[in-house]
Amino acid sequence: MSSKKPGERQVLESIYTMIALVFVLVTCVELCDAATVVDVYRLIQYDISGVPFGSRFATLNHHAGSLHFASGVDLSRTVVIIPVRELNITFVKEYFAQRKPLGGLLFLLPQMFNFENRDVVSGSEDEIHEKELIKTVLVELERLLIHASIPYPVYFAFEDDDIDAVLADVKRSDASGQPATATTGGYKLVVSAPEPKKIVSPTITNIQGWLPGLKADGDPNQLPTIAIVASYDTFGTTPALSVGSDSNGSGVVALLEIARLFSLLYSNPKTRGRYNLLFGLTSGGPYNYNGTHKWLRSFDQRLRESIDYAICLNSVGSWDNELWIHVSKPPENAFIKQIFEGFSSVAEELGIEVGLKHKKINISNPRVAWEHEQFSKLRVTAATLSELSAAPELFESTGGLSDSRHFVNETAIVRSIKLVAESIARHIYGHQGKNVQIFADDTSLAVNAPYIISWLDLLSQTPRVAPFLSKNDPFVVALKKELEDHTYEVHMQHEVLDGMFTLYDSTKAKLNIYQVASVTFDLLLLLVLGSYLIILFTFLVITTRGLDDLISLFRRPPSRKVKTA
Amino acid sequence: MTLFHFFNCAILTFGPHAVYYSATPLSEYDTLGTSVKAALVYLGTALVKLVCLATFLNVSENDSFDPYQELLKALIGFIDVAGLYFALTQLTHRNISQNHKFQAVGLGWAFADSVLHRLAPLWVGARGLEFTWDFILQGLEANANLVLSISLAALGSLMWLRKNKPKTLIPIIYACAGIVATMPSITSYLRRGLGWHFPKVVGFELFTSLVTAFISWQLFSACQRPSS
């Protein structure tokens, strides 16, 4: 007996080490066995001067619910899934107004807003109509979400088959009013994200490039400058989806194309104008044009004074026949008059209506609605060309969720480019009022539509919320390279966004959808298993040892112990 | 809650083995050593099987049913029988009756199989939030496997250990043993060749295990009669 013991112990020890090995292996295995994993995009979280806005949380771990719940149900531990297609905006408004607790919100966006998946082609009238309908709903939703402070996580996801199936299941069980169990389809939505952190001293990057004009020999005076400016960053309810095709992707595209056209003209000394052209891609647009402000501040006084006028391009991609020139000096001002007349004469030839809008600057108000107002504050004549007829509110028309490629019309951009380029060229070459088409179609100076489309597509796939763009973000570098191709002395200016706005990170996450069993189901299962084992035990005892043995087991347990000991 | 589910599934998977050991006379005769040895033999057999599978089988990309490969797999599956033979005949046991010996060996065999094939998936899968019936079915499969292993061990002990058995029963014993030994191949065929779903396969396994248990019990008692 004693000789056998060490052997047995060895056997046991080897088993233990093997078990330990198995466990070590098992812990290495990533626990990722969810029914569905979906990319989700978090609602923006930001502070303005310390006042919180947006969704304040990121982690989610609650059961899924739909809008088909019985009234009066406590939803504080439920994630309500709302497809934007059937969104009831009054419900959301009511919930925000009454500050009712929710476990979370998950909005489902139609696939067409997914810029990564661009093969959704719209054809029929109905689809176009539906698109417009969804857009208006989205715009309203965005306005609601962005100015609210929401004490629970809010996420956006794209509709797909998996999540639709889950939603259908959830709706069914909500409609029947049964609690979630394994068989009736209880789902748990889990997002494990770290606590959102403030983005410390976010940088904004301005890019500028020059096309120097031809100086006459011995002319001591500095050449006048015309500046063409567009802000390229965006801001929206979901930073990871704010691509801003129209605001202000269209402006950036127009600026690049204008730079290309004038670089062709300026490459030949014969057609080189007596104006310097300054191209500026500014950042920080949604934050009261903070980047433009810093950019202008960095100029020296002489340069600033040399600017004849500046044209800011803002949202020029989805208009039918009417554009607006926004100015902050009264229309009677001679310079404004000159710009407006130049534009309207070209517009007339192109069959575009151009209107002039005057909005005074309120110095005491920190809100800067238009980019040209930053110029005007420094007494530089400037105007903004835009399809918007009125100044947008803070964080409106800044390239949010609804501003997708589907709503931007390339021909509108082409026409805007023609208008701006032609007007500026006539100003430079002194052709005001004459009917000379410099950038006529089918010439080497024609507007290049494929170039515009390719840049527009790229912009429509690149979320550009400035604080989330690093200093040397590939996109910013690409913009700089493109500008370098057309202009000279291109340089990037890195600035820190002013402290009034604070954004928080964790804009993207993975949502795990688990089908879960309720605790009662597990308890029931335990009961069933327990009774199964007991029945098995009694059956085995009766068949192998007889009924008497079984009874004796219960009658004299101590004697058995003595026996085995 | 999820740990709870894991616990439930573990009870279903490994509980019957413990219950079998404690309910039958195996516990009274302290045959744990035999079972552990059988389990070790199973481990060795599994290793040999793995090497054979890796050597002779080519990996198919698609999950289709290839008859030739399956035949090869079934042949390799007979290594199990060899392992069982070794466990039943070659291992030096303490002086326990044949009755208990085959039960102990079958139990150890089935337990090792469950631990090797089901513990790790259970630990990884059943603790997750996601609920599936798979692990409960897998537990039921473990039960069927226990019954099958003990049946096979019983038939094996009839074949190799019992000398004076009725001549008429010998072919039946061999046929039954053959069928039981090819059981894994049969279920694999059902699953992949016919495309049966997991619940159906488990149901089939439970049914066949009960049938084979009944048959082998009858055979065993039939062989017992003349000697006693």
CSV table of C-alpha atoms in Angstrom, one decimal, chain B:
chain,number,residue,atom,x,y,z
B,1,MET,CA,-25.4,34.4,-14.0
B,2,THR,CA,-23.1,33.3,-16.7
B,3,LEU,CA,-20.9,31.5,-14.2
B,4,PHE,CA,-24.2,29.9,-13.0
B,5,HIS,CA,-24.8,28.7,-16.6
B,6,PHE,CA,-21.3,27.3,-16.7
B,7,PHE,CA,-21.9,25.6,-13.4
B,8,ASN,CA,-25.1,24.0,-14.8
B,9,CYS,CA,-23.5,22.8,-17.9
B,10,ALA,CA,-20.5,21.4,-16.0
B,11,ILE,CA,-22.9,19.5,-13.7
B,12,LEU,CA,-24.6,18.0,-16.8
B,13,THR,CA,-21.3,17.1,-18.4
B,14,PHE,CA,-19.4,15.7,-15.5
B,15,GLY,CA,-22.0,15.0,-12.9
B,16,PRO,CA,-23.1,11.6,-14.3
B,17,HIS,CA,-19.6,10.3,-14.1
B,18,ALA,CA,-19.3,11.1,-10.4
B,19,VAL,CA,-22.8,9.8,-9.8
B,20,TYR,CA,-22.0,6.6,-11.6
B,21,TYR,CA,-18.9,6.1,-9.5
B,22,SER,CA,-20.5,6.8,-6.2
B,23,ALA,CA,-23.8,5.0,-6.8
B,24,THR,CA,-22.4,1.7,-8.2
B,25,PRO,CA,-20.2,-0.7,-6.2
B,26,LEU,CA,-17.2,0.9,-7.8
B,27,SER,CA,-16.9,3.3,-4.9
B,28,GLU,CA,-17.1,0.5,-2.4
B,29,TYR,CA,-14.2,-1.4,-4.0
B,30,ASP,CA,-12.1,1.8,-4.4
B,31,THR,CA,-11.5,1.5,-8.1
B,32,LEU,CA,-10.4,5.1,-8.6
B,33,GLY,CA,-6.9,4.0,-9.4
B,34,THR,CA,-8.2,1.9,-12.3
B,35,SER,CA,-10.2,4.7,-13.6
B,36,VAL,CA,-7.3,7.1,-13.4
B,37,LYS,CA,-5.1,4.7,-15.3
B,38,ALA,CA,-7.7,4.2,-17.9
B,39,ALA,CA,-7.9,8.0,-18.3
B,40,LEU,CA,-4.2,8.1,-18.7
B,41,VAL,CA,-4.3,5.4,-21.4
B,42,TYR,CA,-7.0,7.5,-23.0
B,43,LEU,CA,-4.7,10.5,-23.1
B,44,GLY,CA,-2.0,8.4,-24.7
B,45,THR,CA,-4.4,7.0,-27.2
B,46,ALA,CA,-5.7,10.4,-28.1
B,47,LEU,CA,-2.1,11.6,-28.7
B,48,VAL,CA,-1.4,8.6,-31.0
B,49,LYS,CA,-4.7,9.3,-32.8
B,50,LEU,CA,-3.8,12.9,-33.2
B,51,VAL,CA,-0.5,12.0,-34.7
B,52,CYS,CA,-2.1,9.5,-37.0
B,53,LEU,CA,-4.8,12.0,-38.1
B,54,ALA,CA,-2.2,14.6,-38.8
B,55,THR,CA,0.0,12.2,-40.7
B,56,PHE,CA,-2.6,10.5,-42.9
B,57,LEU,CA,-5.4,13.0,-43.3
B,58,ASN,CA,-5.2,15.9,-45.6
B,59,VAL,CA,-6.9,19.0,-44.4
B,60,SER,CA,-10.0,19.8,-46.4
B,61,GLU,CA,-10.9,23.4,-46.7
B,62,ASN,CA,-14.6,22.9,-47.0
B,63,ASP,CA,-16.6,21.1,-44.4
B,64,SER,CA,-17.9,18.5,-46.8
B,65,PHE,CA,-18.1,14.8,-46.3
B,66,ASP,CA,-15.4,12.9,-48.1
B,67,PRO,CA,-16.1,9.1,-47.9
B,68,TYR,CA,-12.4,8.1,-48.4
B,69,GLN,CA,-11.2,10.5,-45.7
B,70,GLU,CA,-14.0,9.4,-43.4
B,71,LEU,CA,-13.1,5.8,-43.9
B,72,LEU,CA,-9.5,6.6,-43.0
B,73,LYS,CA,-10.8,8.5,-40.0
B,74,ALA,CA,-12.9,5.5,-38.9
B,75,LEU,CA,-9.9,3.2,-39.2
B,76,ILE,CA,-7.9,5.6,-37.1
B,77,GLY,CA,-10.8,5.6,-34.7
B,78,PHE,CA,-10.1,1.9,-34.1
B,79,ILE,CA,-7.0,3.0,-32.3
B,80,ASP,CA,-9.4,3.7,-29.5
B,81,VAL,CA,-10.3,0.0,-29.4
B,82,ALA,CA,-6.6,-0.8,-29.2
B,83,GLY,CA,-6.2,1.6,-26.3
B,84,LEU,CA,-9.2,0.1,-24.6
B,85,TYR,CA,-7.8,-3.4,-25.1
B,86,PHE,CA,-4.6,-2.2,-23.5
B,87,ALA,CA,-6.4,-0.7,-20.6
B,88,LEU,CA,-8.5,-3.8,-20.0
B,89,THR,CA,-5.9,-6.5,-20.4
B,90,GLN,CA,-2.4,-5.2,-19.9
B,91,LEU,CA,-2.8,-2.9,-17.0
B,92,THR,CA,-2.1,-4.5,-13.7
B,93,HIS,CA,-5.1,-3.9,-11.5
B,94,ARG,CA,-5.7,-4.7,-8.0
B,95,ASN,CA,-7.6,-7.8,-7.7
B,96,ILE,CA,-11.0,-6.5,-8.8
B,97,SER,CA,-13.7,-8.5,-10.4
B,98,GLN,CA,-14.2,-8.3,-14.2
B,99,ASN,CA,-17.5,-6.7,-13.5
B,100,HIS,CA,-16.0,-3.8,-11.8
B,101,LYS,CA,-13.0,-3.6,-14.0
B,102,PHE,CA,-14.8,-2.8,-17.2
B,103,GLN,CA,-17.0,-0.3,-15.5
B,104,ALA,CA,-14.0,1.5,-14.0
B,105,VAL,CA,-12.2,1.5,-17.2
B,106,GLY,CA,-15.2,2.7,-19.2
B,107,LEU,CA,-15.8,5.4,-16.6
B,108,GLY,CA,-12.2,6.7,-16.7
B,109,TRP,CA,-12.3,6.5,-20.4
B,110,ALA,CA,-15.5,8.6,-20.8
B,111,PHE,CA,-14.4,11.0,-18.1
B,112,ALA,CA,-11.0,11.7,-19.8
B,113,ASP,CA,-12.9,12.1,-23.1
B,114,SER,CA,-15.2,14.6,-21.5
B,115,VAL,CA,-12.4,16.6,-19.9
B,116,LEU,CA,-10.3,16.6,-23.0
B,117,HIS,CA,-13.0,17.5,-25.5
B,118,ARG,CA,-15.6,19.5,-23.5
B,119,LEU,CA,-14.0,21.2,-20.6
B,120,ALA,CA,-12.1,23.9,-22.5
B,121,PRO,CA,-15.0,24.8,-24.9
B,122,LEU,CA,-17.3,24.9,-21.9
B,123,TRP,CA,-15.0,27.2,-19.9
B,124,VAL,CA,-14.6,29.5,-22.8
B,125,GLY,CA,-18.1,29.4,-24.1
B,126,ALA,CA,-20.6,28.9,-21.3
B,127,ARG,CA,-19.1,31.7,-19.2
B,128,GLY,CA,-19.8,34.3,-21.9
B,129,LEU,CA,-23.0,36.4,-21.9
B,130,GLU,CA,-24.3,34.8,-25.0
B,131,PHE,CA,-26.8,32.0,-24.4
B,132,THR,CA,-26.9,29.0,-26.7
B,133,TRP,CA,-28.3,25.6,-26.3
B,134,ASP,CA,-25.0,24.1,-27.5
B,135,PHE,CA,-23.4,23.6,-24.1
B,136,ILE,CA,-26.5,21.9,-22.7
B,137,LEU,CA,-26.6,19.6,-25.7
B,138,GLN,CA,-22.9,19.0,-25.3
B,139,GLY,CA,-23.5,17.9,-21.8
B,140,LEU,CA,-26.2,15.5,-23.0
B,141,GLU,CA,-23.7,14.2,-25.5
B,142,ALA,CA,-21.2,13.6,-22.7
B,143,ASN,CA,-23.9,11.5,-21.0
B,144,ALA,CA,-24.4,9.4,-24.1
B,145,ASN,CA,-20.7,9.1,-24.5
B,146,LEU,CA,-20.4,7.7,-20.9
B,147,VAL,CA,-23.0,5.1,-21.7
B,148,LEU,CA,-21.3,4.2,-24.9
B,149,SER,CA,-17.9,3.9,-23.4
B,150,ILE,CA,-19.1,1.7,-20.6
B,151,SER,CA,-20.9,-0.5,-23.2
B,152,LEU,CA,-17.8,-0.7,-25.3
B,153,ALA,CA,-15.7,-1.6,-22.3
B,154,ALA,CA,-18.3,-4.3,-21.4
B,155,LEU,CA,-18.2,-5.7,-24.8
B,156,GLY,CA,-14.4,-5.6,-24.8
B,157,SER,CA,-14.2,-7.4,-21.5
B,158,LEU,CA,-16.5,-10.0,-23.0
B,159,MET,CA,-14.3,-10.4,-26.0
B,160,TRP,CA,-10.9,-10.4,-24.3
B,161,LEU,CA,-11.3,-11.4,-20.7
B,162,ARG,CA,-14.0,-13.9,-20.6
B,163,LYS,CA,-12.9,-17.3,-21.8
B,164,ASN,CA,-16.0,-19.5,-21.6
B,165,LYS,CA,-18.7,-17.7,-23.4
B,166,PRO,CA,-21.5,-19.2,-25.5
B,167,LYS,CA,-20.2,-19.8,-29.1
B,168,THR,CA,-23.4,-18.5,-30.6
B,169,LEU,CA,-23.0,-15.2,-29.0
B,170,ILE,CA,-19.4,-14.5,-30.2
B,171,PRO,CA,-20.3,-13.0,-33.6
B,172,ILE,CA,-23.0,-10.9,-32.1
B,173,ILE,CA,-20.5,-9.5,-29.5
B,174,TYR,CA,-18.0,-8.7,-32.2
B,175,ALA,CA,-20.6,-7.1,-34.4
B,176,CYS,CA,-21.9,-5.0,-31.6
B,177,ALA,CA,-18.4,-3.9,-30.6
B,178,GLY,CA,-17.7,-3.0,-34.2
B,179,ILE,CA,-20.8,-0.8,-34.4
B,180,VAL,CA,-20.1,0.9,-31.1
B,181,ALA,CA,-16.5,1.5,-32.0
B,182,THR,CA,-17.5,3.2,-35.3
B,183,MET,CA,-20.1,5.3,-33.5
B,184,PRO,CA,-18.0,8.5,-33.8
B,185,SER,CA,-17.7,8.0,-37.5
B,186,ILE,CA,-21.4,7.4,-37.8
B,187,THR,CA,-22.3,10.6,-36.0
B,188,SER,CA,-19.8,12.5,-38.0
B,189,TYR,CA,-21.4,11.2,-41.2
B,190,LEU,CA,-24.8,12.2,-39.9
B,191,ARG,CA,-23.6,15.7,-39.1
B,192,ARG,CA,-21.7,16.4,-42.2
B,193,GLY,CA,-22.9,13.9,-44.8
B,194,LEU,CA,-26.6,14.3,-44.2
B,195,GLY,CA,-26.4,17.8,-42.7
B,196,TRP,CA,-28.2,17.0,-39.4
B,197,HIS,CA,-28.3,19.7,-36.8
B,198,PHE,CA,-26.7,19.3,-33.5
B,199,PRO,CA,-29.9,18.7,-31.5
B,200,LYS,CA,-30.9,15.9,-33.8
B,201,VAL,CA,-27.4,14.3,-33.7
B,202,VAL,CA,-27.5,14.4,-29.9
B,203,GLY,CA,-30.9,12.8,-29.8
B,204,PHE,CA,-29.6,10.1,-32.1
B,205,GLU,CA,-26.6,9.6,-29.9
B,206,LEU,CA,-28.7,9.3,-26.7
B,207,PHE,CA,-31.0,6.9,-28.4
B,208,THR,CA,-28.3,4.6,-29.7
B,209,SER,CA,-26.4,4.8,-26.5
B,210,LEU,CA,-29.4,3.5,-24.6
B,211,VAL,CA,-29.9,0.7,-27.2
B,212,THR,CA,-26.3,-0.4,-27.1
B,213,ALA,CA,-26.4,-0.3,-23.3
B,214,PHE,CA,-29.4,-2.5,-23.3
B,215,ILE,CA,-27.9,-4.9,-25.8
B,216,SER,CA,-24.5,-5.1,-24.1
B,217,TRP,CA,-26.3,-5.6,-20.8
B,218,GLN,CA,-28.3,-8.5,-22.2
B,219,LEU,CA,-25.1,-10.0,-23.8
B,220,PHE,CA,-23.2,-9.6,-20.5
B,221,SER,CA,-25.9,-11.3,-18.5
B,222,ALA,CA,-26.2,-14.0,-21.1
B,223,CYS,CA,-22.5,-14.8,-20.8
B,224,GLN,CA,-22.8,-14.6,-17.1
B,225,ARG,CA,-25.4,-17.3,-16.8
B,226,PRO,CA,-23.5,-20.5,-17.8
B,227,SER,CA,-20.5,-19.6,-15.7
B,228,SER,CA,-22.5,-18.9,-12.6
